[in-house]
Short mmCIF file of C-alpha atoms in Angstrom, two decimals:
data_model
loop_
_atom_site.label_atom_id
_atom_site.label_comp_id
_atom_site.label_asym_id
_atom_site.label_seq_id
_atom_site.Cartn_x
_atom_site.Cartn_y
_atom_site.Cartn_z
CA MET A 287 164.68 -76.24 -20.36
CA TRP A 288 161.77 -74.01 -19.75
CA SER A 289 158.66 -74.15 -21.79
CA PHE A 290 155.74 -71.68 -21.88
CA ARG A 291 151.97 -72.40 -22.64
CA PRO A 292 149.91 -69.61 -24.17
CA CYS A 293 147.05 -68.45 -21.97
CA ARG A 294 144.11 -66.27 -22.45
CA VAL A 295 143.07 -63.36 -20.23
CA LEU A 296 139.28 -62.55 -19.88
CA LEU A 297 138.65 -58.87 -19.47
CA LEU A 298 135.24 -58.06 -17.98
CA PRO A 299 133.77 -54.56 -18.58
CA ILE A 300 133.92 -52.45 -15.47
CA ALA A 301 130.13 -52.05 -15.31
CA VAL A 302 129.73 -55.71 -15.08
CA VAL A 303 132.38 -56.14 -12.44
CA LEU A 304 130.66 -53.41 -10.34
CA ALA A 305 127.27 -55.05 -10.75
CA LEU A 306 128.62 -58.39 -9.61
CA SER A 307 130.41 -56.87 -6.58
CA CYS A 308 127.91 -54.48 -5.40
CA GLY A 309 124.55 -55.97 -6.25
CA SER A 310 121.31 -54.05 -6.22
CA SER A 311 118.45 -53.54 -3.59
CA THR A 312 115.33 -55.64 -3.86
CA ASP A 313 113.32 -53.59 -1.27
CA PRO A 314 110.85 -51.43 -3.19
CA SER A 315 110.44 -49.11 -0.18
CA GLU A 316 113.89 -47.89 -0.70
CA ASN A 317 112.76 -46.12 -3.73
CA ALA A 318 110.42 -43.90 -1.70
CA TRP A 319 111.73 -40.33 -1.35
CA SER A 320 108.58 -38.57 0.04
CA VAL A 321 105.17 -39.48 1.66
CA THR A 322 102.37 -37.20 2.44
CA PHE A 323 98.78 -37.36 3.68
CA ASP A 324 95.90 -35.81 1.83
CA SER A 325 95.52 -33.42 4.82
CA ASP A 326 97.36 -32.42 7.97
CA SER A 327 94.16 -33.02 10.04
CA ALA A 328 90.85 -34.74 9.84
CA GLY A 329 87.61 -35.04 11.97
CA LEU A 330 85.97 -38.31 12.85
CA LEU A 331 82.90 -39.15 14.78
CA LEU A 332 82.96 -41.48 17.76
CA ARG A 333 82.54 -45.19 16.49
CA GLY A 334 82.89 -43.89 12.91
CA THR A 335 85.43 -45.07 10.36
CA MET A 336 87.42 -43.17 7.57
CA GLN A 337 89.95 -44.19 4.96
CA LEU A 338 93.33 -42.42 5.02
CA THR A 339 95.50 -42.51 1.99
CA VAL A 340 99.04 -41.32 1.36
CA ASP A 341 100.96 -40.04 -1.75
CA VAL A 342 104.32 -41.81 -2.01
CA ARG A 343 106.90 -40.40 -4.58
CA ASP A 344 110.48 -41.40 -5.57
CA ARG A 345 113.47 -38.98 -5.97
CA GLN A 346 112.24 -38.00 -9.46
CA GLY A 347 108.70 -37.19 -8.29
CA ASN A 348 107.19 -40.40 -9.83
CA LYS A 349 104.47 -42.08 -7.92
CA VAL A 350 105.27 -45.15 -5.95
CA SER A 351 102.71 -47.75 -4.72
CA ASP A 352 101.08 -46.57 -1.43
CA SER A 353 100.60 -50.19 -0.47
CA LEU A 354 104.14 -49.95 0.83
CA ALA A 355 103.03 -47.67 3.75
CA SER A 356 102.42 -48.96 7.24
CA PHE A 357 100.18 -47.15 9.70
CA SER A 358 100.32 -46.55 13.42
CA SER A 359 98.43 -44.41 16.00
CA SER A 360 99.82 -42.42 18.97
CA ASN A 361 96.74 -43.33 20.95
CA ALA A 362 94.69 -46.33 19.96
CA GLN A 363 92.14 -45.49 22.72
CA VAL A 364 91.17 -42.43 20.71
CA ALA A 365 91.74 -43.47 17.07
CA ALA A 366 92.80 -46.88 16.01
CA VAL A 367 94.21 -47.62 12.57
CA ASP A 368 94.53 -50.87 10.68
CA ALA A 369 97.21 -51.97 8.21
CA HIS A 370 95.29 -50.44 5.23
CA GLY A 371 94.94 -46.89 6.81
CA VAL A 372 91.28 -47.31 7.91
CA VAL A 373 90.81 -45.32 11.16
CA THR A 374 88.19 -46.12 13.79
CA GLY A 375 86.99 -43.46 16.40
CA VAL A 376 87.31 -45.24 19.68
CA GLY A 377 87.15 -42.33 22.15
CA GLU A 378 86.98 -38.57 22.19
CA GLY A 379 90.24 -36.62 21.69
CA THR A 380 92.93 -36.19 19.11
CA ALA A 381 95.50 -38.87 18.05
CA THR A 382 98.40 -38.64 15.52
CA ILE A 383 98.35 -41.22 12.75
CA THR A 384 101.78 -41.97 11.33
CA ALA A 385 102.36 -43.49 7.86
CA ARG A 386 105.85 -45.07 7.26
CA VAL A 387 107.43 -46.10 3.94
CA GLY A 388 111.10 -47.34 4.58
CA LYS A 389 112.93 -44.69 6.42
CA ILE A 390 110.55 -41.74 5.74
CA GLN A 391 107.21 -41.03 7.37
CA ALA A 392 104.32 -38.52 7.55
CA THR A 393 101.71 -37.59 10.13
CA THR A 394 98.26 -36.30 10.34
CA ALA A 395 96.01 -35.52 13.33
CA VAL A 396 92.70 -37.17 13.76
CA THR A 397 90.18 -35.61 16.23
CA VAL A 398 87.41 -37.86 17.42
CA SER A 399 84.24 -36.20 18.78
CA THR A 400 80.53 -36.51 19.25
CA LEU A 401 77.79 -34.27 17.71
CA ASP A 402 75.15 -32.47 19.69
CA VAL A 403 72.83 -31.88 16.71
CA THR A 404 70.10 -29.24 16.99
CA SER A 405 68.89 -29.18 13.32
CA VAL A 406 69.21 -31.11 10.09
CA SER A 407 68.67 -30.02 6.45
CA ILE A 408 68.09 -32.63 3.71
CA GLY A 409 69.42 -31.82 0.29
CA TYR A 410 69.25 -33.57 -3.09
CA ARG A 411 72.55 -35.52 -2.88
CA HIS A 412 73.77 -34.55 0.59
CA ASN A 413 72.58 -33.58 4.07
CA CYS A 414 73.72 -31.01 6.56
CA ALA A 415 73.43 -30.52 10.36
CA LEU A 416 74.11 -27.86 12.90
CA THR A 417 75.40 -28.51 16.35
CA SER A 418 74.45 -26.57 19.48
CA ALA A 419 77.77 -24.76 19.17
CA GLY A 420 76.74 -23.56 15.70
CA ARG A 421 79.22 -25.85 13.80
CA ALA A 422 78.10 -27.30 10.44
CA TYR A 423 78.58 -30.90 9.30
CA CYS A 424 77.52 -32.49 6.12
CA TRP A 425 77.65 -35.80 4.47
CA GLY A 426 76.54 -37.49 1.20
CA PHE A 427 77.79 -37.63 -2.39
CA PRO A 428 80.66 -35.37 -3.64
CA GLN A 429 80.56 -34.29 -7.18
CA ASP A 430 83.56 -34.53 -9.55
CA GLY A 431 86.04 -35.29 -6.57
CA ILE A 432 85.04 -32.12 -4.74
CA ASP A 433 82.34 -32.03 -2.06
CA GLU A 434 79.64 -29.44 -1.92
CA TYR A 435 79.97 -28.53 1.69
CA GLY A 436 83.46 -27.40 2.47
CA GLY A 437 85.25 -30.67 3.10
CA GLN A 438 88.35 -32.07 1.48
CA ARG A 439 88.88 -33.15 -2.03
CA TYR A 440 88.11 -36.93 -2.67
CA ASN A 441 88.10 -39.13 -5.57
CA ARG A 442 84.67 -40.56 -6.57
CA LEU A 443 85.81 -44.18 -5.86
CA ARG A 444 86.58 -43.14 -2.23
CA TYR A 445 83.12 -41.70 -1.69
CA ALA A 446 81.69 -44.75 0.02
CA ALA A 447 84.31 -44.76 2.66
CA SER A 448 84.64 -40.93 3.04
CA TYR A 449 81.06 -39.51 3.33
CA ARG A 450 78.87 -42.05 4.97
CA GLN A 451 79.32 -39.95 8.15
CA PRO A 452 79.12 -36.24 8.87
CA GLN A 453 82.25 -34.19 7.88
CA PRO A 454 83.00 -30.75 9.39
CA VAL A 455 82.59 -27.72 7.06
CA LYS A 456 85.81 -26.01 6.31
CA GLY A 457 86.55 -22.71 8.11
CA ASP A 458 86.05 -21.30 11.49
CA PHE A 459 82.33 -20.46 11.07
CA THR A 460 79.39 -20.68 13.36
CA PHE A 461 75.88 -20.75 11.99
CA ARG A 462 72.39 -20.34 13.34
CA SER A 463 70.61 -21.94 10.36
CA ILE A 464 71.53 -24.07 7.33
CA ALA A 465 69.88 -25.18 4.04
CA ALA A 466 71.19 -28.01 1.83
CA GLY A 467 70.27 -27.54 -1.82
CA ASN A 468 70.83 -29.58 -5.00
CA LEU A 469 74.64 -29.19 -5.39
CA HIS A 470 75.37 -26.43 -3.01
CA THR A 471 74.65 -25.31 0.61
CA CYS A 472 73.76 -22.01 2.25
CA ALA A 473 73.78 -21.00 5.87
CA LEU A 474 73.16 -17.84 8.04
CA SER A 475 76.03 -17.12 10.37
CA ILE A 476 75.66 -16.15 13.93
CA ALA A 477 77.50 -12.88 13.14
CA GLY A 478 74.97 -11.95 10.52
CA PRO A 479 76.21 -12.54 6.91
CA ALA A 480 74.99 -15.45 4.88
CA TYR A 481 77.41 -17.93 3.35
CA CYS A 482 77.13 -20.42 0.48
CA TRP A 483 79.43 -23.05 -0.95
CA GLY A 484 79.42 -25.79 -3.60
CA ALA A 485 78.43 -25.76 -7.26
CA ASN A 486 78.14 -22.24 -8.74
CA ASP A 487 77.67 -22.64 -12.53
CA ARG A 488 74.50 -20.50 -12.37
CA GLY A 489 75.62 -18.09 -9.74
CA LEU A 490 74.05 -20.03 -6.97
CA LEU A 491 76.54 -18.85 -4.39
CA GLY A 492 75.55 -15.33 -4.81
CA ASN A 493 79.08 -13.91 -4.65
CA GLY A 494 79.13 -12.35 -8.11
CA THR A 495 81.02 -15.24 -9.75
CA THR A 496 80.25 -18.65 -11.41
CA SER A 497 83.24 -20.35 -9.81
CA ARG A 498 82.45 -23.22 -7.48
CA SER A 499 83.92 -23.20 -3.96
CA ASP A 500 84.53 -25.88 -1.42
CA VAL A 501 84.69 -23.26 1.47
CA PRO A 502 81.78 -21.05 2.55
CA THR A 503 81.93 -17.73 0.70
CA GLU A 504 79.97 -14.58 1.89
CA VAL A 505 76.86 -13.77 -0.17
CA SER A 506 77.15 -10.35 -1.84
CA THR A 507 74.70 -7.73 -0.46
CA ASP A 508 75.59 -4.94 -2.77
CA GLY A 509 72.38 -5.29 -4.78
CA THR A 510 74.11 -6.45 -7.98
CA CYS A 511 73.16 -9.58 -9.95
CA GLN A 512 75.49 -11.51 -12.18
#
């Protein structure tokens, strides 16, 4: 004669079953969806150093730790880069620096050069120099994360690494003279017009506005004062 014993069936929620069967990733770099450098290009003096940083975001646009990035150089004989993104100018030329986070990457071009300086102007918190080709370079302390001489935007905390060496002034300008002021700079171009850039709360740039500029703006010569 047959006999039956009662039994119990345990039903797991579907979500639990899926979690147990599929598991989850423990690699934080897989959360990265985009990585970008502050700029597509940068200038560096021979034997100089500069800190490169990247902005890493997830699919929702939230910031992910940039410590996940690894760096490499296309030509370490021109620009060598360490694991923290510090680039050293080794030889003249241009090298591509690549930052990788997981399966995504970004690049920036670093040009290493020497300066043939013909004149120097000493300002209050920054200095500027002109090369024999008329190119302007400046270095010193940037105010409020924006430099006074046409370079890139930097956080105050990065000042020590960014501006201990000359940085090229933005724009395709050639000058014959330059004067570094308190929080602004002015220069006379080879073509004739004068240009100023930097702080402008009192109209120091002479362009009819009180808006600061991190690129050289032509000084107004229409005789008006504002």
